[in-house]
Every structure is written in C-alpha cells, then in structure tokens.
Short mmCIF file of C-alpha atoms and ligand atoms in Angstrom, two decimals:
data_model
loop_
_atom_site.label_atom_id
_atom_site.label_comp_id
_atom_site.label_asym_id
_atom_site.label_seq_id
_atom_site.Cartn_x
_atom_site.Cartn_y
_atom_site.Cartn_z
CA MET A 1 40.33 91.04 94.65
CA SER A 2 42.75 88.56 96.21
CA SER A 3 41.93 87.47 99.75
CA THR A 4 44.48 88.01 102.54
CA PRO A 5 46.48 84.83 103.28
CA THR A 6 46.65 83.55 106.85
CA ILE A 7 50.28 82.76 107.68
CA PHE A 8 52.44 81.55 110.55
CA ILE A 9 54.79 84.11 112.02
CA SER A 10 57.73 81.88 111.04
CA GLU A 11 56.71 82.49 107.38
CA VAL A 12 56.70 86.31 107.36
CA GLY A 13 59.98 86.35 105.46
CA ASP A 14 58.13 84.98 102.41
CA HIS A 15 55.56 87.78 102.57
CA ALA A 16 57.58 90.99 102.77
CA ASN A 17 55.50 94.02 101.72
CA GLU A 18 52.38 91.89 101.46
CA LYS A 19 49.19 92.04 103.43
CA VAL A 20 48.75 88.99 105.70
CA ARG A 21 46.61 87.67 108.50
CA VAL A 22 48.19 86.26 111.68
CA LYS A 23 46.35 84.35 114.39
CA GLY A 24 47.95 84.32 117.80
CA TRP A 25 48.12 85.66 121.32
CA LEU A 26 49.11 89.03 122.77
CA TYR A 27 52.46 88.34 124.42
CA ASN A 28 53.39 91.83 125.48
CA ARG A 29 52.56 95.40 124.71
CA ARG A 30 53.59 98.97 125.16
CA SER A 31 52.20 102.26 123.91
CA SER A 32 53.95 105.43 123.07
CA GLY A 33 52.21 108.57 121.80
CA GLY A 34 49.87 107.58 119.04
CA ILE A 35 51.26 104.07 118.62
CA HIS A 36 50.57 100.69 120.23
CA PHE A 37 53.37 98.16 119.93
CA LEU A 38 51.82 94.73 120.23
CA GLN A 39 54.04 91.67 120.61
CA ILE A 40 52.15 88.78 119.03
CA ARG A 41 53.15 85.14 119.34
CA ASP A 42 51.62 82.17 117.56
CA GLY A 43 53.81 79.25 118.66
CA THR A 44 56.07 79.54 115.62
CA GLY A 45 57.50 82.92 116.48
CA LEU A 46 57.03 86.37 117.90
CA ILE A 47 56.39 89.51 115.86
CA GLN A 48 55.67 93.12 116.68
CA GLY A 49 52.40 94.53 115.40
CA VAL A 50 52.47 98.31 115.07
CA LEU A 51 49.09 99.98 115.43
CA LYS A 52 49.12 103.66 114.59
CA ALA A 53 46.36 106.06 115.67
CA ASP A 54 46.52 107.86 112.34
CA HIS A 55 46.22 104.60 110.36
CA VAL A 56 43.15 102.97 111.96
CA ASP A 57 39.86 104.37 113.18
CA ASP A 58 39.62 105.76 116.73
CA GLU A 59 37.39 102.95 117.98
CA LEU A 60 39.93 100.24 117.09
CA PHE A 61 42.80 102.22 118.54
CA GLU A 62 40.95 102.62 121.87
CA TYR A 63 39.98 98.96 121.87
CA ALA A 64 43.59 97.89 121.41
CA ALA A 65 44.65 100.19 124.25
CA ASP A 66 42.71 98.04 126.74
CA LEU A 67 43.62 94.56 125.52
CA LYS A 68 45.10 92.41 128.22
CA LEU A 69 48.02 90.03 127.84
CA GLU A 70 47.32 86.63 126.27
CA SER A 71 44.14 87.79 124.59
CA SER A 72 43.72 85.65 121.47
CA LEU A 73 43.94 87.81 118.37
CA ILE A 74 43.44 87.83 114.64
CA VAL A 75 45.53 90.56 113.13
CA THR A 76 45.80 91.76 109.55
CA GLY A 77 48.34 94.14 108.15
CA GLN A 78 51.33 94.59 105.91
CA VAL A 79 54.64 92.84 106.60
CA ASN A 80 57.43 95.41 106.65
CA GLU A 81 61.12 94.77 106.89
CA ASP A 82 62.58 96.15 110.07
CA GLU A 83 66.24 95.66 110.91
CA ARG A 84 65.73 96.34 114.61
CA ALA A 85 63.16 93.55 115.04
CA PRO A 86 64.63 90.21 116.20
CA ILE A 87 62.96 88.38 113.32
CA GLY A 88 63.68 91.21 110.85
CA TYR A 89 60.02 92.11 110.21
CA GLU A 90 57.06 93.78 111.83
CA ILE A 91 53.42 94.09 110.89
CA ASN A 92 51.79 97.42 110.22
CA VAL A 93 48.37 96.58 111.63
CA ASP A 94 45.25 97.53 109.63
CA ASN A 95 42.79 95.53 111.63
CA LEU A 96 42.67 93.54 114.82
CA GLU A 97 40.00 91.35 116.26
CA ALA A 98 40.09 89.60 119.64
CA TYR A 99 38.67 86.10 119.48
CA GLN A 100 38.74 86.26 123.25
CA ALA A 101 39.61 89.51 125.03
CA VAL A 102 41.08 88.41 128.38
CA GLU A 103 39.24 89.94 131.33
CA GLU A 104 41.44 89.19 134.32
CA ASP A 105 45.09 90.18 134.48
CA TYR A 106 47.26 87.34 133.21
CA PRO A 107 48.91 85.65 136.22
CA ILE A 108 52.36 85.52 134.68
CA SER A 109 53.41 89.09 134.11
CA ARG A 110 56.52 89.81 132.13
CA LYS A 111 58.75 90.00 135.19
CA GLU A 112 60.71 87.56 137.33
CA HIS A 113 58.70 84.92 139.17
CA GLY A 114 59.82 82.26 141.64
CA VAL A 115 60.09 78.71 140.33
CA GLY A 116 57.40 77.43 142.74
CA PHE A 117 54.91 79.90 141.33
CA LEU A 118 55.91 79.08 137.77
CA MET A 119 55.60 75.35 138.41
CA ASP A 120 52.12 75.83 139.89
CA ASN A 121 51.26 77.67 136.68
CA ARG A 122 53.11 75.32 134.38
CA HIS A 123 50.07 75.18 132.05
CA LEU A 124 50.60 78.91 131.39
CA TRP A 125 54.36 79.09 131.92
CA ILE A 126 54.93 76.94 128.82
CA ARG A 127 53.82 79.95 126.72
CA GLU A 128 56.71 82.06 127.95
CA LYS A 129 59.95 82.95 126.19
CA GLY A 130 62.21 80.86 128.41
CA ALA A 131 59.89 77.83 128.28
CA ALA A 132 58.38 77.41 124.82
CA PRO A 133 61.75 77.22 122.98
CA VAL A 134 62.72 74.24 125.14
CA LEU A 135 59.58 72.40 124.05
CA ARG A 136 60.33 73.14 120.41
CA ILE A 137 63.84 71.80 120.92
CA ARG A 138 62.32 68.70 122.57
CA HIS A 139 60.19 68.17 119.47
CA GLU A 140 63.26 68.44 117.22
CA PHE A 141 65.36 66.16 119.40
CA LEU A 142 62.69 63.45 119.43
CA GLN A 143 62.26 63.89 115.68
CA GLY A 144 66.03 63.51 115.23
CA LEU A 145 66.04 60.31 117.26
CA ARG A 146 63.22 58.82 115.22
CA GLU A 147 64.96 59.81 112.00
CA PHE A 148 68.23 58.28 113.13
CA PHE A 149 66.60 55.03 114.18
CA ASP A 150 64.53 54.85 110.98
CA ASN A 151 67.53 55.64 108.77
CA SER A 152 69.49 52.92 110.56
CA GLY A 153 66.85 50.36 109.65
CA LEU A 154 65.30 49.88 113.10
CA ILE A 155 61.62 49.07 113.50
CA ALA A 156 59.54 51.11 115.95
CA THR A 157 57.85 48.80 118.43
CA GLU A 158 56.39 48.97 121.93
CA GLY A 159 56.44 47.34 125.31
CA PRO A 160 53.48 47.61 127.69
CA ILE A 161 53.26 50.33 130.36
CA LEU A 162 51.54 47.94 132.78
CA THR A 163 53.87 45.08 133.56
CA GLY A 164 54.34 42.20 135.95
CA VAL A 165 58.12 42.48 136.20
CA SER A 166 60.86 44.83 137.30
CA VAL A 167 63.77 45.73 135.04
CA GLU A 168 65.86 48.15 137.02
CA GLY A 169 65.46 46.84 140.57
CA THR A 170 62.42 46.52 142.79
CA THR A 171 62.95 49.63 144.91
CA THR A 172 61.65 52.17 142.41
CA LEU A 173 58.51 50.39 141.21
CA PHE A 174 55.15 52.13 141.12
CA GLU A 175 52.71 49.44 142.13
CA THR A 176 49.07 49.42 141.13
CA ASP A 177 46.16 47.07 141.66
CA TYR A 178 45.43 45.07 138.55
CA PHE A 179 42.09 43.33 139.18
CA GLY A 180 43.26 41.94 142.46
CA GLU A 181 46.85 41.34 141.42
CA SER A 182 49.91 43.58 141.57
CA ALA A 183 51.05 45.32 138.44
CA TYR A 184 53.80 47.87 138.00
CA LEU A 185 54.28 50.86 135.76
CA THR A 186 57.21 50.05 133.51
CA GLN A 187 60.68 51.30 134.44
CA SER A 188 62.03 50.58 130.95
CA SER A 189 60.79 48.67 127.92
CA GLN A 190 64.06 46.83 127.58
CA LEU A 191 62.99 43.30 128.41
CA TYR A 192 60.08 43.51 125.98
CA LEU A 193 62.28 45.06 123.32
CA GLU A 194 64.58 42.07 123.64
CA ALA A 195 61.59 39.97 122.62
CA THR A 196 60.54 42.19 119.74
CA ALA A 197 64.19 42.42 118.59
CA ALA A 198 64.24 38.63 118.25
CA ALA A 199 61.12 38.97 116.09
CA LEU A 200 62.09 42.06 114.07
CA GLY A 201 65.89 42.23 114.20
CA GLN A 202 66.60 45.72 115.46
CA VAL A 203 64.00 47.80 117.24
CA TYR A 204 63.40 51.04 119.11
CA TRP A 205 60.88 52.66 121.36
CA ILE A 206 60.47 56.19 122.62
CA GLY A 207 58.00 56.70 125.42
CA PRO A 208 57.30 57.32 129.10
CA VAL A 209 58.75 55.21 131.90
CA PHE A 210 58.13 55.45 135.62
CA ARG A 211 60.35 55.33 138.69
CA ALA A 212 59.29 55.86 142.25
CA GLU A 213 62.63 57.60 142.83
CA LYS A 214 62.87 59.15 146.26
CA SER A 215 65.58 61.40 144.80
CA LYS A 216 64.66 65.05 144.83
CA THR A 217 67.42 66.26 142.53
CA ARG A 218 67.63 68.33 139.39
CA LYS A 219 68.17 65.13 137.38
CA HIS A 220 65.24 63.01 138.55
CA LEU A 221 61.61 62.80 137.47
CA THR A 222 59.17 60.07 138.47
CA GLU A 223 57.77 59.92 134.94
CA PHE A 224 60.25 60.53 132.15
CA TRP A 225 60.80 59.58 128.56
CA MET A 226 63.32 57.04 127.42
CA ALA A 227 64.58 56.34 123.94
CA GLU A 228 65.52 52.67 123.89
CA ALA A 229 67.01 50.50 121.17
CA GLU A 230 67.68 46.78 121.14
CA LEU A 231 70.01 45.38 118.50
CA SER A 232 70.20 41.68 117.64
CA TRP A 233 73.65 40.28 116.81
CA VAL A 234 75.30 43.44 118.11
CA GLU A 235 77.98 43.20 120.79
CA HIS A 236 79.35 45.71 123.26
CA ASP A 237 81.67 47.86 121.09
CA GLU A 238 79.21 48.18 118.24
CA ASN A 239 76.51 49.19 120.71
CA LEU A 240 78.67 52.17 121.73
CA ASP A 241 79.42 53.05 118.07
CA PHE A 242 75.68 53.21 117.48
CA GLN A 243 75.01 55.39 120.52
CA GLU A 244 77.63 57.98 119.76
CA LYS A 245 76.50 58.30 116.15
CA MET A 246 72.95 58.74 117.40
CA LEU A 247 73.84 61.57 119.78
CA ASN A 248 76.01 63.22 117.14
CA TYR A 249 73.17 63.10 114.62
CA THR A 250 70.40 64.31 116.91
CA VAL A 251 72.40 67.19 118.41
CA ASN A 252 73.41 68.35 114.92
CA GLN A 253 69.77 68.21 113.79
CA VAL A 254 68.69 70.33 116.75
CA ALA A 255 71.55 72.76 116.14
CA GLU A 256 70.64 73.10 112.48
CA LYS A 257 66.88 73.37 112.80
CA ARG A 258 66.54 75.16 116.14
CA SER A 259 69.54 77.45 116.26
CA GLY A 260 67.23 80.39 116.97
CA GLU A 261 65.76 78.69 120.02
CA LEU A 262 69.20 77.57 121.25
CA GLU A 263 70.53 81.10 120.96
CA GLU A 264 67.47 82.41 122.77
CA LEU A 265 68.42 80.12 125.64
CA GLY A 266 71.99 81.38 125.58
CA VAL A 267 73.51 78.16 124.21
CA ASP A 268 76.84 78.41 122.40
CA VAL A 269 75.83 76.36 119.36
CA ASP A 270 79.35 75.96 117.90
CA ASP A 271 80.62 74.67 121.22
CA LEU A 272 77.70 72.23 121.43
CA ILE A 273 78.51 70.86 117.97
CA ARG A 274 82.17 70.56 118.88
CA LYS A 275 81.27 68.56 121.99
CA VAL A 276 79.52 65.85 119.96
CA GLU A 277 82.30 65.41 117.40
CA LEU A 278 83.10 61.73 117.01
CA PRO A 279 84.46 59.63 118.54
CA PHE A 280 83.55 60.03 122.22
CA PRO A 281 86.26 58.95 124.67
CA ARG A 282 85.80 55.46 126.15
CA ILE A 283 87.37 54.67 129.49
CA THR A 284 87.03 51.76 131.87
CA TYR A 285 85.39 51.96 135.24
CA GLU A 286 88.86 51.71 136.85
CA GLU A 287 90.24 54.57 134.79
CA ALA A 288 87.20 56.63 135.69
CA ILE A 289 87.76 55.99 139.42
CA ASP A 290 91.35 57.22 139.06
CA ILE A 291 90.29 60.39 137.24
CA VAL A 292 87.65 61.11 139.86
CA ASN A 293 90.09 60.60 142.73
CA ASP A 294 92.75 62.74 141.01
CA ALA A 295 90.15 65.49 140.74
CA GLY A 296 89.78 65.41 144.53
CA VAL A 297 86.46 63.54 144.74
CA SER A 298 87.20 60.48 146.82
CA MET A 299 85.69 57.24 145.54
CA GLU A 300 86.38 53.59 146.19
CA HIS A 301 86.35 50.62 143.88
CA GLY A 302 82.89 49.06 143.80
CA GLU A 303 81.01 52.31 144.27
CA ASP A 304 78.76 53.86 141.66
CA PHE A 305 79.41 57.39 140.47
CA GLY A 306 77.59 60.08 142.40
CA ALA A 307 76.90 63.59 141.13
CA PRO A 308 80.30 65.08 142.17
CA ALA A 309 82.12 62.17 140.48
CA GLU A 310 80.08 62.60 137.30
CA THR A 311 80.86 66.31 137.30
CA ALA A 312 84.58 65.57 137.68
CA LEU A 313 84.45 63.17 134.71
CA GLY A 314 82.55 65.70 132.62
CA ASP A 315 85.05 68.43 133.43
CA HIS A 316 87.98 66.17 132.63
CA PHE A 317 86.84 65.38 129.09
CA ASN A 318 84.55 68.33 128.26
CA LYS A 319 82.71 65.90 125.95
CA PRO A 320 80.32 63.02 126.54
CA VAL A 321 82.38 60.06 127.77
CA PHE A 322 81.58 56.33 127.93
CA ILE A 323 82.44 54.59 131.19
CA GLU A 324 82.73 50.91 130.29
CA MET A 325 82.92 47.58 132.06
CA PHE A 326 81.39 48.24 135.48
CA PRO A 327 81.76 45.69 138.25
CA ARG A 328 79.00 43.20 137.67
CA GLU A 329 77.57 43.39 141.17
CA ILE A 330 76.61 47.08 141.00
CA LYS A 331 74.65 46.65 137.77
CA PRO A 332 71.26 45.02 136.96
CA PHE A 333 70.90 41.28 136.52
CA TYR A 334 70.60 41.14 132.72
CA MET A 335 74.07 42.43 131.78
CA GLU A 336 76.52 40.06 130.07
CA PRO A 337 79.37 39.23 132.47
CA THR A 338 83.02 38.89 131.53
CA GLU A 339 84.61 35.43 131.52
CA ASP A 340 85.80 35.77 135.14
CA GLY A 341 82.42 37.10 136.21
CA GLU A 342 83.95 40.23 137.71
CA LYS A 343 82.81 42.83 135.21
CA ALA A 344 79.92 43.31 132.85
CA PHE A 345 79.78 44.55 129.26
CA THR A 346 78.13 47.82 130.17
CA ALA A 347 78.58 51.46 129.40
CA ASP A 348 77.13 54.63 130.83
CA LEU A 349 77.44 57.79 128.76
CA ILE A 350 78.27 60.72 131.02
CA ALA A 351 77.60 64.28 129.85
CA PRO A 352 80.00 67.17 130.27
CA ASP A 353 79.20 70.17 132.49
CA GLY A 354 77.79 68.15 135.38
CA TYR A 355 74.68 66.90 133.58
CA GLY A 356 75.36 63.32 134.59
CA GLU A 357 74.33 60.03 132.98
CA LEU A 358 72.54 60.46 129.64
CA ILE A 359 72.56 56.83 128.50
CA GLY A 360 72.73 53.47 130.24
CA GLY A 361 73.33 50.42 128.11
CA SER A 362 74.87 46.97 127.91
CA GLN A 363 75.24 43.72 126.11
CA ARG A 364 72.59 41.32 127.45
CA ILE A 365 73.13 37.85 128.81
CA ASP A 366 72.19 35.40 126.06
CA ASP A 367 72.98 32.16 127.92
CA LEU A 368 70.04 30.65 129.79
CA GLU A 369 71.98 29.22 132.73
CA ILE A 370 73.99 32.36 133.38
CA LEU A 371 70.82 34.40 133.29
CA GLN A 372 69.06 32.08 135.72
CA ARG A 373 72.00 32.29 138.09
CA ARG A 374 72.07 36.07 137.97
CA MET A 375 68.34 36.28 138.60
CA GLU A 376 68.69 34.05 141.58
CA GLU A 377 71.52 36.20 142.94
CA ALA A 378 69.35 39.28 142.41
CA GLY A 379 66.51 37.61 144.33
CA LEU A 380 64.13 37.66 141.38
CA PRO A 381 61.43 34.97 141.11
CA GLU A 382 61.59 33.02 137.83
CA GLU A 383 57.88 32.71 137.29
CA PRO A 384 56.98 36.19 135.99
CA TYR A 385 60.15 36.17 133.86
CA GLN A 386 59.40 32.86 132.14
CA TRP A 387 58.74 34.57 128.86
CA TYR A 388 62.06 36.44 129.15
CA LEU A 389 63.91 33.20 129.79
CA ASP A 390 62.21 31.69 126.73
CA LEU A 391 64.19 34.15 124.61
CA ARG A 392 67.33 32.26 125.71
CA LYS A 393 65.77 28.92 124.87
CA TYR A 394 64.53 29.63 121.39
CA GLY A 395 67.18 31.07 119.10
CA SER A 396 69.27 33.08 121.52
CA VAL A 397 71.72 35.50 119.89
CA PRO A 398 74.22 38.03 121.21
CA HIS A 399 72.37 41.32 121.53
CA SER A 400 72.83 44.73 123.05
CA GLY A 401 70.84 47.86 123.69
CA PHE A 402 70.55 51.03 125.69
CA GLY A 403 68.19 53.63 127.08
CA LEU A 404 68.71 57.35 126.66
CA GLY A 405 67.09 59.71 129.17
CA VAL A 406 65.25 62.19 126.92
CA GLU A 407 64.83 64.93 129.55
CA ARG A 408 68.38 64.64 130.86
CA THR A 409 69.77 64.95 127.35
CA ILE A 410 67.61 67.96 126.50
CA THR A 411 68.57 69.60 129.79
CA TRP A 412 72.18 69.26 128.75
CA ILE A 413 71.61 70.46 125.17
CA CYS A 414 69.73 73.53 126.44
CA GLY A 415 72.09 74.24 129.32
CA LEU A 416 69.22 74.29 131.83
CA ASP A 417 69.40 73.89 135.59
CA HIS A 418 66.72 71.26 136.00
CA VAL A 419 65.11 68.42 134.05
CA ARG A 420 61.62 69.65 134.97
CA GLU A 421 61.80 72.36 132.29
CA THR A 422 62.22 69.91 129.42
CA ILE A 423 58.84 68.16 129.62
CA PRO A 424 55.52 70.00 129.43
CA PHE A 425 54.13 68.61 132.68
CA PRO A 426 56.89 67.26 134.93
CA ARG A 427 56.14 64.63 137.53
CA GLN A 428 58.34 64.85 140.59
CA ILE A 429 58.30 63.33 144.02
CA ASN A 430 56.44 66.39 145.39
CA ARG A 431 54.45 67.39 142.31
CA ILE A 432 51.55 65.93 140.36
CA TYR A 433 49.84 69.29 139.57
CA PRO A 434 49.02 70.71 137.07
O1 LIG B 501 70.34 53.65 133.22
P1 LIG B 501 68.87 53.30 133.18
O2 LIG B 501 68.23 52.97 134.46
O3 LIG B 501 68.77 52.14 132.13
C1 LIG B 501 67.67 51.34 131.89
O4 LIG B 501 66.58 51.50 132.36
C2 LIG B 501 67.93 50.29 130.84
N1 LIG B 501 66.97 49.20 131.04
C3 LIG B 501 67.79 50.93 129.50
C4 LIG B 501 68.11 49.95 128.37
O5 LIG B 501 69.20 49.43 128.35
N2 LIG B 501 67.19 49.77 127.45
O6 LIG B 501 68.07 54.52 132.53
C5 LIG B 501 68.41 55.01 131.26
C6 LIG B 501 68.54 56.52 131.31
C7 LIG B 501 69.62 57.04 132.27
O7 LIG B 501 70.88 57.00 131.67
C8 LIG B 501 69.15 58.46 132.52
O8 LIG B 501 69.54 59.32 131.46
C9 LIG B 501 67.63 58.33 132.46
O9 LIG B 501 67.34 57.11 131.79
N3 LIG B 501 67.04 58.29 133.78
C10 LIG B 501 66.27 59.27 134.31
N4 LIG B 501 65.87 60.46 133.82
C11 LIG B 501 65.08 61.22 134.58
N5 LIG B 501 64.62 60.88 135.80
C12 LIG B 501 65.00 59.69 136.34
N6 LIG B 501 64.50 59.35 137.52
C13 LIG B 501 65.85 58.84 135.60
N7 LIG B 501 66.38 57.61 135.81
C14 LIG B 501 67.08 57.28 134.71
MG1 LIG B 502 71.89 53.83 134.58
#
C-alpha cells in the first residue's frame, strides 16, 4: 500500500485524481446542506476542501462544523479538477485532523477592517489575502536583485549597523549609547561599501537601514531595506545603465514568477512590464524643473522635488525617469562635483504614478582635497571619517553607486497606497508594535 504524499497547495496540479495530504490553516468556511466548504491555505496557495456528510462519518462531519477560522489542519483527500476554483482544483476531503482547534474567534474576520486595527494586528494580518501576496512578491523581488547582482559579477558584502558616522545628514540619525560613547544606527552602508569595493572591485548589500525621519507620509519608514551597490571604475552614465538594467530584470522576474499574486492585487502585469522597457528617460535637474512648472506645480531652481513635483514628473513620462545633475549644494557631501562646482554627478530615479524616488545614486568624489573641502562645508568633523579619507589616499579610483529603497519599489510594483504593507513589521514614527 503506498502512503499518501504530503504536498504544498501550489503542487496540486501535479497530483490530479490522486490522494494527498495538505497541512495548513482554515482560512474561511461555509456550509450548505450536507457539505462543508473549507478554504485551506498553507502559505503557497489556497484550496477548497469539500467535506461531504455522505462521504465521511458523522462524528468528523460534526467536528468540522465547529472548527474556527485559522485552526491548523491536516487534511487528506483526493485532488479533483474543478474549473470554477481559482486554482483549478479542489480536494474531496476523506479525513481532517486539527493540530490545534482554535478556541476563541479569530480577531480578523473576513470583512473590512480599519487600517489602525489591522496594523495593531499585523502579526495576524500578514496571513490575509491582501497581505501575504505582497510578502511573496517581496521575496521574489529581493531574490531578483540578488540574482542580478550575482550575475553581474558583484560580491555580496556588508557594512556595520552600528556606526560612528553619518552618511545622509545628521538630522535623521538614531543615536544610541555605545559603552559611554555615541553610536548611530546606519542610514546607508554606502561609505563602507566604498571601502569594500576598493578591496573586491564591485560589491552589493541588501539590508536594513535606519532614519529618524519625522515624516509621517506613505513613503517613509524609520527602518527600511536598501539595496546598495558600489562599482569601482564606473562613472556616472554607466551607473545609470546598471540601475535601469537592474530594475528591468527584477520587475520582469517578479512578473514572471508572481503573476498570480500581482493579479490578485489588481496589478496590470503587461502595463508594468511595458513601464520598465529600456531605456528609461534621463533628464537634467533643469529640464525636470521646467516640466514640473509646466504641469502647474510651482518650483524654483535650487529646491528639491516634493511629492507633487515627483507626481508631475511621473505623470509626464509614465515610466521611471532619471533626474540627473542636481545642484551640488542640495545633495550630500560625497557626490562628485562638476568642473565649475555647480552641479554634482547624481541621479534620482523617480517612479511613475506618484510613487516618488526609488533610487538615489551618484558618482563619488575620488579626490582627497575636494572631499575634505566638501566635508568642511557640510560641517562634518574629519576624525571619525579618517578611514573614509584613507580610501582617497591609497589607490583612489573613479567609482559610483546607488541605493534602492526596497519598500518604495515594492509599493510601486504592487500598486499599494503605503510602504508599510511591503515589510512584515513596519517601523514608523508612531509605531513600534507589534
Ligand atoms: O536617496 P537615499 O537617501 O540615498 C542614500 O542613502 C545613498 N547613500 C545610497 C547610496 O548611494 N548607496 O536613499 C536611497 C533610497 C531612496 O531613493 C528611497 O527609495 C529610499 O532609499 N528611502 C526610504 N524608503 C523608506 N523610508 C524612508 N524613510 C526612506 N528614505 C529613503
Ligand atoms: Mg535620495
């Protein structure tokens, strides 16, 4: 006698008309006459288990009648094709066992809840239909990034989370006591990646960064993930070539491998793929200001782009667009200036549809004196940056890099309203629970 195989719901297609065992949770249920329809989820998919009174003994049928949502279940039965089912199959249940039969009513019922309630119950909310697909897409997106970096010959490396220096300005640092001295949670691994790039050539890092942003917007988290690359011997234009290929690759990977999840979220997958067709438009800061003003959002030279300006740029191109060559004084100290010192070799990648800045990047200053001057202008003390200055003393080379905001980019891919839905446990100015 062959034993019943335990399978994932995503694999039912390979087991049509066979008897299988599925381990999961009771997502939803309804009963009609002598039949219980049990929606079972296991993280890989959702399938309907059909339990018929005339197929199982009375005791089991009664037991199933009282099972509460999210009870953990082990179900055996035959996989039957069913055209009406979203995944094309259902299970004709022979037996069902609750590993844990839930006793209290599950707090998230299958109806509309306010966001505040859902956020308070984020540890449970992530099981739901609107939430779990986003996390699967996140997995695929991160996987795509790693693949792209690896295939491009980059080495994965790390910077520390606890640091003694600021990268992106001193106003958004989380400070902590480090045995009597001040340390900060890193805002970006960039400066350290510049060091590892000089050791390893081309490097990347994907991990959490921290910003004490007072901004309470749909684009800001206080802890978020950044995908950063640092490329030795690469100058400004090539840096942008790399970034656009990366976004094209990762979005296509997500579209190919998670089309079901994207469709569940209502994303027009063909349109998404069209939006990342290469090349992305590249415009200068000045051209961007003109476009923004023409669109009726007033903006002066020397200002940074606010949300309405970013939305205007996104609407104008309906594709991700690089804004290049910002005025030097509105950008961080490390960016390579132009000959006249007015501009810097920078680019921000702005998403369409009002999703704002997805990537910030630049060529880095490789000349020691220019860097020292810029640090002085930025009011940064040299001492904690001595190691960073060393990189300009010992074998300095032109190099460039960037940081992609993982949550912002997933928010855009999924067409969501808020970055908080793209990370399992978001950290925001007013939230550190659960
Ligand atoms: O533009 P940023 O500040 O760039 C840097 O930190 C560079 N040192 C990166 C580098 O060159 N290696 O941040 C990069 C990206 C932004 O474009 C945005 O997508 C995202 O990080 N980001 C945030 N995402 C969520 N919440 C916040 N508070 C964010 N701040 C920036
Ligand atoms: Mg930026």
